[in-house]
């Protein structure tokens, strides 16, 4: 089963909560919310309303929602949706996640990566292409809990480190 939306989901929190509750009870395996102006706050509301233990979604496409990387209306909630997304990965059956062209910068990527433990996840593909992840420094969380800051001078090093991390957990990471 597939659910797709091309509508505007900027300030539709009650609809997103209803969608989340409905997905919890459905056999939907692909949720395509690409290019629907979904905000970080909206994504968080949706993710928190889904019962991930009973949800069948395996593929989540959030591509083209450039507002996901934009600052939140309340500065204390800037990356709350990326934390919720990371927690979703741990609780869900997601095998593919597309965050292509979502306006993700260094801070968003760091928050997202730090919010979940990739060991044992069913996630097999993470698409983060077409995002402004041109960072002066990216802290990569390694499997032993340490960090690697070698990405300071060269963004391609950051991408290599992420790719290496992904390889150790058998996750295909796509970057520009």
Short mmCIF file of N, CA and C in Angstrom, two decimals:
data_model
loop_
_atom_site.label_atom_id
_atom_site.label_comp_id
_atom_site.label_asym_id
_atom_site.label_seq_id
_atom_site.Cartn_x
_atom_site.Cartn_y
_atom_site.Cartn_z
N UNK A 1 0.84 -1.19 0.00
CA UNK A 1 0.00 0.00 0.00
C UNK A 1 0.88 1.24 0.00
N UNK A 2 0.39 2.29 -0.61
CA UNK A 2 1.14 3.54 -0.76
C UNK A 2 0.26 4.71 -0.36
N UNK A 3 0.85 5.69 0.32
CA UNK A 3 0.17 6.96 0.61
C UNK A 3 1.07 8.06 0.07
N UNK A 4 0.51 8.95 -0.74
CA UNK A 4 1.25 10.08 -1.28
C UNK A 4 0.48 11.35 -1.02
N UNK A 5 1.23 12.45 -0.83
CA UNK A 5 0.60 13.76 -0.68
C UNK A 5 1.38 14.77 -1.48
N UNK A 6 0.70 15.58 -2.21
CA UNK A 6 1.33 16.69 -2.92
C UNK A 6 0.73 18.01 -2.44
N UNK A 7 -0.06 17.94 -1.40
CA UNK A 7 -0.68 19.14 -0.86
C UNK A 7 0.27 19.88 0.05
N UNK A 8 -0.19 20.97 0.57
CA UNK A 8 0.60 21.80 1.45
C UNK A 8 0.36 21.35 2.90
N UNK A 9 1.42 20.93 3.56
CA UNK A 9 1.30 20.46 4.93
C UNK A 9 2.02 21.41 5.90
N UNK A 10 1.99 22.71 5.62
CA UNK A 10 2.72 23.66 6.44
C UNK A 10 2.15 23.76 7.84
N UNK A 11 0.87 24.02 7.98
CA UNK A 11 0.27 24.21 9.30
C UNK A 11 -0.94 23.30 9.49
N UNK A 12 -0.81 22.05 9.13
CA UNK A 12 -1.93 21.11 9.19
C UNK A 12 -1.73 20.10 10.30
N UNK A 13 -1.41 20.56 11.51
CA UNK A 13 -1.09 19.63 12.59
C UNK A 13 -2.21 18.65 12.89
N UNK A 14 -3.48 19.08 12.98
CA UNK A 14 -4.54 18.09 13.24
C UNK A 14 -4.63 17.03 12.14
N UNK A 15 -4.45 17.44 10.89
CA UNK A 15 -4.49 16.48 9.78
C UNK A 15 -3.29 15.53 9.85
N UNK A 16 -2.13 16.07 10.21
CA UNK A 16 -0.94 15.23 10.31
C UNK A 16 -1.08 14.22 11.46
N UNK A 17 -1.65 14.66 12.57
CA UNK A 17 -1.87 13.75 13.69
C UNK A 17 -2.86 12.65 13.31
N UNK A 18 -3.91 13.03 12.59
CA UNK A 18 -4.88 12.03 12.12
C UNK A 18 -4.24 11.06 11.15
N UNK A 19 -3.41 11.58 10.26
CA UNK A 19 -2.69 10.72 9.32
C UNK A 19 -1.81 9.74 10.09
N UNK A 20 -1.09 10.22 11.08
CA UNK A 20 -0.22 9.36 11.88
C UNK A 20 -0.99 8.25 12.58
N UNK A 21 -2.12 8.60 13.18
CA UNK A 21 -2.93 7.58 13.85
C UNK A 21 -3.48 6.56 12.84
N UNK A 22 -3.87 7.06 11.67
CA UNK A 22 -4.38 6.16 10.63
C UNK A 22 -3.30 5.22 10.10
N UNK A 23 -2.09 5.74 9.95
CA UNK A 23 -0.98 4.91 9.46
C UNK A 23 -0.65 3.81 10.46
N UNK A 24 -0.85 4.09 11.73
CA UNK A 24 -0.57 3.11 12.78
C UNK A 24 -1.41 1.86 12.62
N UNK A 25 -2.58 2.00 12.03
CA UNK A 25 -3.52 0.89 11.91
C UNK A 25 -3.60 0.32 10.49
N UNK A 26 -2.78 0.83 9.60
CA UNK A 26 -2.90 0.44 8.19
C UNK A 26 -1.79 -0.52 7.76
N UNK A 27 -1.91 -0.98 6.53
CA UNK A 27 -0.89 -1.85 5.93
C UNK A 27 -0.01 -1.06 4.96
N UNK A 28 -0.04 0.27 5.04
CA UNK A 28 0.75 1.12 4.15
C UNK A 28 2.23 0.86 4.40
N UNK A 29 2.98 0.60 3.31
CA UNK A 29 4.41 0.36 3.43
C UNK A 29 5.26 1.49 2.87
N UNK A 30 4.68 2.35 2.01
CA UNK A 30 5.41 3.47 1.44
C UNK A 30 4.65 4.75 1.73
N UNK A 31 5.31 5.69 2.40
CA UNK A 31 4.71 7.00 2.68
C UNK A 31 5.54 8.04 1.93
N UNK A 32 4.93 8.65 0.91
CA UNK A 32 5.60 9.66 0.09
C UNK A 32 5.03 11.02 0.43
N UNK A 33 5.80 11.79 1.19
CA UNK A 33 5.42 13.16 1.54
C UNK A 33 6.39 14.15 0.91
N UNK A 34 6.88 13.81 -0.28
CA UNK A 34 7.83 14.69 -0.95
C UNK A 34 7.14 15.94 -1.50
N UNK A 35 7.88 17.03 -1.49
CA UNK A 35 7.44 18.30 -2.10
C UNK A 35 6.07 18.77 -1.62
N UNK A 36 5.79 18.67 -0.33
CA UNK A 36 4.48 19.11 0.16
C UNK A 36 4.61 20.21 1.24
N UNK A 37 5.73 20.91 1.24
CA UNK A 37 5.96 22.03 2.17
C UNK A 37 5.86 21.62 3.63
N UNK A 38 6.23 20.41 3.94
CA UNK A 38 6.22 19.93 5.31
C UNK A 38 7.28 20.66 6.12
N UNK A 39 6.90 21.17 7.27
CA UNK A 39 7.84 21.87 8.14
C UNK A 39 8.40 20.90 9.17
N UNK A 40 9.44 21.34 9.86
CA UNK A 40 10.00 20.53 10.93
C UNK A 40 8.99 20.25 12.02
N UNK A 41 8.23 21.27 12.38
CA UNK A 41 7.21 21.10 13.41
C UNK A 41 6.13 20.12 12.97
N UNK A 42 5.75 20.20 11.69
CA UNK A 42 4.75 19.27 11.15
C UNK A 42 5.27 17.84 11.13
N UNK A 43 6.52 17.67 10.73
CA UNK A 43 7.12 16.34 10.71
C UNK A 43 7.14 15.75 12.13
N UNK A 44 7.53 16.55 13.08
CA UNK A 44 7.57 16.08 14.48
C UNK A 44 6.17 15.64 14.94
N UNK A 45 5.15 16.44 14.64
CA UNK A 45 3.78 16.08 15.02
C UNK A 45 3.36 14.76 14.39
N UNK A 46 3.68 14.59 13.12
CA UNK A 46 3.33 13.34 12.43
C UNK A 46 4.05 12.16 13.06
N UNK A 47 5.35 12.27 13.24
CA UNK A 47 6.13 11.15 13.76
C UNK A 47 5.69 10.74 15.16
N UNK A 48 5.37 11.74 15.99
CA UNK A 48 4.97 11.44 17.37
C UNK A 48 3.56 10.85 17.46
N UNK A 49 2.76 11.02 16.41
CA UNK A 49 1.39 10.50 16.45
C UNK A 49 1.27 9.07 15.91
N UNK A 50 2.34 8.55 15.36
CA UNK A 50 2.33 7.19 14.81
C UNK A 50 2.73 6.19 15.89
N UNK A 51 2.01 5.08 15.98
CA UNK A 51 2.40 3.97 16.83
C UNK A 51 3.33 3.09 15.99
N UNK A 52 4.63 3.30 16.15
CA UNK A 52 5.61 2.65 15.27
C UNK A 52 5.70 1.14 15.51
N UNK A 53 5.24 0.67 16.64
CA UNK A 53 5.24 -0.78 16.89
C UNK A 53 4.26 -1.50 15.96
N UNK A 54 3.15 -0.85 15.62
CA UNK A 54 2.16 -1.49 14.76
C UNK A 54 2.18 -0.97 13.32
N UNK A 55 2.94 0.07 13.07
CA UNK A 55 3.00 0.70 11.74
C UNK A 55 3.82 -0.17 10.77
N UNK A 56 3.34 -0.30 9.53
CA UNK A 56 3.99 -1.15 8.53
C UNK A 56 4.91 -0.38 7.58
N UNK A 57 5.04 0.93 7.74
CA UNK A 57 5.82 1.74 6.79
C UNK A 57 7.28 1.28 6.75
N UNK A 58 7.75 1.02 5.52
CA UNK A 58 9.14 0.63 5.30
C UNK A 58 9.92 1.70 4.54
N UNK A 59 9.21 2.51 3.75
CA UNK A 59 9.86 3.55 2.95
C UNK A 59 9.20 4.89 3.27
N UNK A 60 10.03 5.86 3.67
CA UNK A 60 9.55 7.21 3.97
C UNK A 60 10.30 8.19 3.10
N UNK A 61 9.58 8.89 2.23
CA UNK A 61 10.17 9.86 1.32
C UNK A 61 9.76 11.26 1.75
N UNK A 62 10.73 12.03 2.24
CA UNK A 62 10.49 13.41 2.66
C UNK A 62 11.20 14.39 1.73
N UNK A 63 11.64 13.95 0.58
CA UNK A 63 12.41 14.77 -0.36
C UNK A 63 11.68 16.05 -0.75
N UNK A 64 12.47 17.09 -0.97
CA UNK A 64 11.93 18.33 -1.49
C UNK A 64 11.21 19.19 -0.47
N UNK A 65 11.24 18.82 0.78
CA UNK A 65 10.64 19.65 1.83
C UNK A 65 11.74 20.52 2.43
N UNK A 66 12.10 21.58 1.71
CA UNK A 66 13.23 22.42 2.07
C UNK A 66 13.08 23.08 3.44
N UNK A 67 11.87 23.18 3.92
CA UNK A 67 11.66 23.82 5.21
C UNK A 67 12.11 22.94 6.38
N UNK A 68 12.38 21.68 6.13
CA UNK A 68 12.84 20.80 7.20
C UNK A 68 14.18 21.26 7.75
N UNK A 69 15.00 21.87 6.92
CA UNK A 69 16.29 22.37 7.37
C UNK A 69 16.26 23.81 7.83
N UNK A 70 15.11 24.46 7.72
CA UNK A 70 14.98 25.87 8.11
C UNK A 70 14.86 26.00 9.63
N UNK A 71 15.25 27.14 10.18
CA UNK A 71 15.09 27.36 11.62
C UNK A 71 13.62 27.28 12.03
N UNK A 72 13.38 26.71 13.21
CA UNK A 72 12.02 26.60 13.73
C UNK A 72 11.52 27.95 14.21
N UNK A 73 10.21 28.06 14.37
CA UNK A 73 9.63 29.30 14.88
C UNK A 73 10.12 29.58 16.30
N UNK A 74 10.30 28.52 17.07
CA UNK A 74 10.85 28.64 18.42
C UNK A 74 12.27 28.09 18.40
N UNK A 75 13.30 28.91 18.69
CA UNK A 75 14.69 28.45 18.60
C UNK A 75 15.00 27.20 19.41
N UNK A 76 14.29 26.96 20.53
CA UNK A 76 14.55 25.78 21.34
C UNK A 76 14.06 24.50 20.66
N UNK A 77 13.34 24.62 19.56
CA UNK A 77 12.84 23.45 18.83
C UNK A 77 13.51 23.27 17.47
N UNK A 78 14.65 23.94 17.25
CA UNK A 78 15.28 23.93 15.94
C UNK A 78 15.50 22.54 15.36
N UNK A 79 15.99 21.63 16.14
CA UNK A 79 16.29 20.30 15.62
C UNK A 79 15.45 19.21 16.27
N UNK A 80 14.35 19.58 16.94
CA UNK A 80 13.51 18.59 17.62
C UNK A 80 12.96 17.57 16.65
N UNK A 81 12.67 17.98 15.42
CA UNK A 81 12.13 17.04 14.44
C UNK A 81 13.18 16.03 13.99
N UNK A 82 14.46 16.42 13.99
CA UNK A 82 15.50 15.46 13.63
C UNK A 82 15.75 14.46 14.75
N UNK A 83 15.57 14.90 15.98
CA UNK A 83 15.65 13.97 17.12
C UNK A 83 14.49 12.98 17.03
N UNK A 84 13.29 13.48 16.76
CA UNK A 84 12.12 12.60 16.61
C UNK A 84 12.31 11.63 15.44
N UNK A 85 12.94 12.09 14.37
CA UNK A 85 13.19 11.23 13.21
C UNK A 85 14.17 10.12 13.57
N UNK A 86 15.22 10.47 14.30
CA UNK A 86 16.18 9.46 14.75
C UNK A 86 15.53 8.43 15.66
N UNK A 87 14.70 8.89 16.57
CA UNK A 87 13.99 7.97 17.47
C UNK A 87 13.03 7.09 16.68
N UNK A 88 12.45 7.65 15.61
CA UNK A 88 11.56 6.88 14.74
C UNK A 88 12.33 5.73 14.09
N UNK A 89 13.56 6.01 13.65
CA UNK A 89 14.36 4.96 13.01
C UNK A 89 14.55 3.77 13.95
N UNK A 90 14.75 4.07 15.22
CA UNK A 90 14.97 2.99 16.18
C UNK A 90 13.70 2.20 16.47
N UNK A 91 12.54 2.86 16.37
CA UNK A 91 11.28 2.21 16.74
C UNK A 91 10.52 1.62 15.55
N UNK A 92 10.93 1.95 14.35
CA UNK A 92 10.14 1.60 13.16
C UNK A 92 10.73 0.44 12.38
N UNK A 93 10.05 0.14 11.27
CA UNK A 93 10.50 -0.89 10.33
C UNK A 93 11.09 -0.25 9.07
N UNK A 94 11.45 1.04 9.14
CA UNK A 94 11.93 1.75 7.95
C UNK A 94 13.20 1.11 7.39
N UNK A 95 13.15 0.83 6.09
CA UNK A 95 14.34 0.32 5.39
C UNK A 95 14.93 1.39 4.48
N UNK A 96 14.11 2.39 4.10
CA UNK A 96 14.59 3.49 3.25
C UNK A 96 14.05 4.81 3.78
N UNK A 97 14.95 5.81 3.80
CA UNK A 97 14.58 7.16 4.21
C UNK A 97 15.21 8.13 3.23
N UNK A 98 14.39 8.97 2.62
CA UNK A 98 14.90 9.98 1.71
C UNK A 98 14.72 11.36 2.31
N UNK A 99 15.84 12.04 2.52
CA UNK A 99 15.88 13.43 2.99
C UNK A 99 16.55 14.28 1.91
N UNK A 100 16.35 13.89 0.68
CA UNK A 100 16.97 14.58 -0.46
C UNK A 100 16.36 15.98 -0.61
N UNK A 101 17.23 16.98 -0.77
CA UNK A 101 16.81 18.37 -0.99
C UNK A 101 15.86 18.86 0.11
N UNK A 102 16.29 18.70 1.35
CA UNK A 102 15.48 19.14 2.49
C UNK A 102 16.12 20.31 3.23
N UNK A 103 17.14 20.92 2.64
CA UNK A 103 17.77 22.08 3.27
C UNK A 103 18.61 21.74 4.48
N UNK A 104 19.10 20.50 4.55
CA UNK A 104 19.87 20.07 5.71
C UNK A 104 21.26 20.66 5.70
N UNK A 105 21.65 21.23 6.82
CA UNK A 105 23.00 21.74 7.01
C UNK A 105 23.73 20.89 8.02
N UNK A 106 24.91 21.35 8.40
CA UNK A 106 25.77 20.60 9.31
C UNK A 106 25.08 20.31 10.64
N UNK A 107 24.46 21.32 11.23
CA UNK A 107 23.82 21.15 12.54
C UNK A 107 22.71 20.11 12.48
N UNK A 108 21.89 20.17 11.44
CA UNK A 108 20.79 19.22 11.29
C UNK A 108 21.31 17.80 11.15
N UNK A 109 22.35 17.63 10.34
CA UNK A 109 22.91 16.29 10.11
C UNK A 109 23.51 15.75 11.40
N UNK A 110 24.25 16.59 12.11
CA UNK A 110 24.85 16.15 13.38
C UNK A 110 23.79 15.73 14.38
N UNK A 111 22.74 16.54 14.51
CA UNK A 111 21.66 16.22 15.45
C UNK A 111 21.00 14.91 15.06
N UNK A 112 20.71 14.76 13.78
CA UNK A 112 20.05 13.55 13.29
C UNK A 112 20.90 12.31 13.56
N UNK A 113 22.18 12.35 13.19
CA UNK A 113 23.05 11.19 13.34
C UNK A 113 23.24 10.83 14.82
N UNK A 114 23.30 11.85 15.67
CA UNK A 114 23.51 11.60 17.10
C UNK A 114 22.25 11.08 17.80
N UNK A 115 21.09 11.16 17.13
CA UNK A 115 19.83 10.82 17.79
C UNK A 115 19.45 9.35 17.70
N UNK A 116 20.25 8.54 17.04
CA UNK A 116 19.92 7.11 16.95
C UNK A 116 21.19 6.28 16.91
N UNK A 117 21.05 5.02 17.27
CA UNK A 117 22.13 4.06 17.20
C UNK A 117 21.88 3.17 15.99
N UNK A 118 22.74 3.24 14.97
CA UNK A 118 22.47 2.49 13.75
C UNK A 118 22.57 0.98 13.89
N UNK A 119 23.17 0.49 14.96
CA UNK A 119 23.31 -0.96 15.13
C UNK A 119 21.94 -1.61 15.25
N UNK A 120 21.70 -2.61 14.43
CA UNK A 120 20.46 -3.36 14.50
C UNK A 120 19.27 -2.73 13.81
N UNK A 121 19.46 -1.58 13.19
CA UNK A 121 18.35 -0.94 12.47
C UNK A 121 18.07 -1.68 11.17
N UNK A 122 16.80 -1.72 10.75
CA UNK A 122 16.49 -2.30 9.44
C UNK A 122 16.84 -1.35 8.30
N UNK A 123 17.19 -0.08 8.61
CA UNK A 123 17.48 0.92 7.58
C UNK A 123 18.61 0.45 6.67
N UNK A 124 18.33 0.46 5.37
CA UNK A 124 19.31 0.02 4.39
C UNK A 124 19.73 1.14 3.45
N UNK A 125 18.91 2.19 3.33
CA UNK A 125 19.23 3.27 2.39
C UNK A 125 18.83 4.60 3.00
N UNK A 126 19.77 5.54 3.01
CA UNK A 126 19.56 6.89 3.50
C UNK A 126 20.02 7.85 2.41
N UNK A 127 19.09 8.59 1.82
CA UNK A 127 19.39 9.51 0.72
C UNK A 127 19.41 10.94 1.26
N UNK A 128 20.59 11.55 1.26
CA UNK A 128 20.74 12.93 1.73
C UNK A 128 21.37 13.82 0.66
N UNK A 129 21.14 13.48 -0.61
CA UNK A 129 21.68 14.28 -1.70
C UNK A 129 20.96 15.63 -1.81
N UNK A 130 21.61 16.56 -2.50
CA UNK A 130 21.07 17.88 -2.80
C UNK A 130 20.76 18.70 -1.55
N UNK A 131 21.56 18.55 -0.52
CA UNK A 131 21.45 19.34 0.69
C UNK A 131 22.72 20.17 0.85
N UNK A 132 22.62 21.33 1.48
CA UNK A 132 23.81 22.18 1.65
C UNK A 132 24.69 21.71 2.80
N UNK A 133 25.18 20.48 2.70
CA UNK A 133 26.04 19.93 3.75
C UNK A 133 27.49 20.23 3.39
N UNK A 134 27.75 21.46 3.12
CA UNK A 134 29.12 21.90 2.83
C UNK A 134 29.64 22.50 4.12
N UNK A 135 30.18 21.65 4.97
CA UNK A 135 30.47 22.05 6.33
C UNK A 135 31.95 22.23 6.57
N UNK A 136 32.29 23.18 7.42
CA UNK A 136 33.69 23.32 7.79
C UNK A 136 34.12 22.18 8.73
N UNK A 137 33.16 21.63 9.47
CA UNK A 137 33.49 20.54 10.39
C UNK A 137 32.24 19.70 10.63
N UNK A 138 32.40 18.43 10.57
CA UNK A 138 31.31 17.52 10.90
C UNK A 138 31.86 16.51 11.88
N UNK A 139 31.20 16.36 13.01
CA UNK A 139 31.63 15.39 13.99
C UNK A 139 30.95 14.08 13.66
N UNK A 140 31.72 13.07 13.41
CA UNK A 140 31.19 11.77 13.05
C UNK A 140 31.22 10.88 14.28
N UNK A 141 30.08 10.34 14.66
CA UNK A 141 30.01 9.43 15.80
C UNK A 141 30.41 8.04 15.31
N UNK A 142 31.43 7.50 15.90
CA UNK A 142 31.92 6.20 15.49
C UNK A 142 31.29 5.09 16.32
N UNK A 143 31.47 3.86 15.88
CA UNK A 143 30.80 2.74 16.52
C UNK A 143 31.18 2.57 17.99
N UNK A 144 32.37 2.99 18.37
CA UNK A 144 32.78 2.83 19.76
C UNK A 144 32.37 4.02 20.62
N UNK A 145 31.59 4.96 20.07
CA UNK A 145 31.12 6.11 20.83
C UNK A 145 32.05 7.30 20.76
N UNK A 146 33.23 7.12 20.17
CA UNK A 146 34.16 8.24 20.03
C UNK A 146 33.74 9.10 18.84
N UNK A 147 34.43 10.19 18.62
CA UNK A 147 34.11 11.06 17.49
C UNK A 147 35.35 11.28 16.64
N UNK A 148 35.13 11.68 15.41
CA UNK A 148 36.21 11.93 14.48
C UNK A 148 35.98 13.31 13.88
N UNK A 149 36.93 14.22 14.05
CA UNK A 149 36.77 15.59 13.59
C UNK A 149 37.65 15.88 12.37
N UNK A 150 38.05 14.88 11.62
CA UNK A 150 38.94 15.10 10.48
C UNK A 150 38.28 15.82 9.32
N UNK A 151 37.01 16.08 9.40
CA UNK A 151 36.29 16.68 8.28
C UNK A 151 36.45 18.19 8.23
N UNK A 152 37.29 18.77 9.09
CA UNK A 152 37.40 20.22 9.17
C UNK A 152 37.70 20.90 7.84
N UNK A 153 38.74 20.48 7.18
CA UNK A 153 39.21 21.22 6.01
C UNK A 153 38.54 20.80 4.71
N UNK A 154 38.08 19.61 4.62
CA UNK A 154 37.62 19.09 3.34
C UNK A 154 36.28 18.37 3.49
N UNK A 155 35.21 18.94 2.91
CA UNK A 155 33.89 18.29 3.02
C UNK A 155 33.85 16.89 2.45
N UNK A 156 34.72 16.59 1.48
CA UNK A 156 34.71 15.24 0.92
C UNK A 156 35.18 14.23 1.96
N UNK A 157 36.03 14.67 2.89
CA UNK A 157 36.45 13.78 3.97
C UNK A 157 35.25 13.44 4.84
N UNK A 158 34.42 14.45 5.12
CA UNK A 158 33.21 14.21 5.92
C UNK A 158 32.33 13.17 5.24
N UNK A 159 32.16 13.31 3.94
CA UNK A 159 31.33 12.36 3.20
C UNK A 159 31.94 10.97 3.23
N UNK A 160 33.28 10.88 3.11
CA UNK A 160 33.94 9.58 3.18
C UNK A 160 33.75 8.94 4.55
N UNK A 161 33.85 9.77 5.61
CA UNK A 161 33.65 9.25 6.96
C UNK A 161 32.22 8.74 7.15
N UNK A 162 31.24 9.51 6.65
CA UNK A 162 29.85 9.08 6.76
C UNK A 162 29.62 7.80 5.96
N UNK A 163 30.22 7.73 4.79
CA UNK A 163 30.09 6.54 3.97
C UNK A 163 30.72 5.34 4.65
N UNK A 164 31.88 5.55 5.28
CA UNK A 164 32.54 4.47 6.02
C UNK A 164 31.71 4.02 7.21
N UNK A 165 31.13 4.96 7.92
CA UNK A 165 30.26 4.64 9.05
C UNK A 165 29.06 3.83 8.55
N UNK A 166 28.48 4.31 7.46
CA UNK A 166 27.32 3.62 6.89
C UNK A 166 27.69 2.21 6.47
N UNK A 167 28.86 2.04 5.89
CA UNK A 167 29.28 0.72 5.43
C UNK A 167 29.41 -0.25 6.59
N UNK A 168 29.87 0.25 7.73
CA UNK A 168 30.03 -0.65 8.87
C UNK A 168 28.68 -1.14 9.39
N UNK A 169 27.61 -0.41 9.08
CA UNK A 169 26.28 -0.83 9.50
C UNK A 169 25.43 -1.28 8.32
N UNK A 170 26.04 -1.41 7.14
CA UNK A 170 25.36 -1.86 5.93
C UNK A 170 24.19 -0.94 5.54
N UNK A 171 24.42 0.37 5.67
CA UNK A 171 23.44 1.36 5.24
C UNK A 171 24.01 2.08 4.03
N UNK A 172 23.26 2.15 2.95
CA UNK A 172 23.69 2.88 1.78
C UNK A 172 23.36 4.35 1.98
N UNK A 173 24.42 5.19 2.09
CA UNK A 173 24.23 6.64 2.26
C UNK A 173 24.54 7.32 0.94
N UNK A 174 23.63 8.16 0.49
CA UNK A 174 23.82 8.89 -0.76
C UNK A 174 24.03 10.36 -0.46
N UNK A 175 25.15 10.92 -0.93
CA UNK A 175 25.48 12.33 -0.74
C UNK A 175 25.92 12.90 -2.07
N UNK A 176 25.90 14.23 -2.19
CA UNK A 176 26.44 14.91 -3.36
C UNK A 176 27.93 15.08 -3.18
#
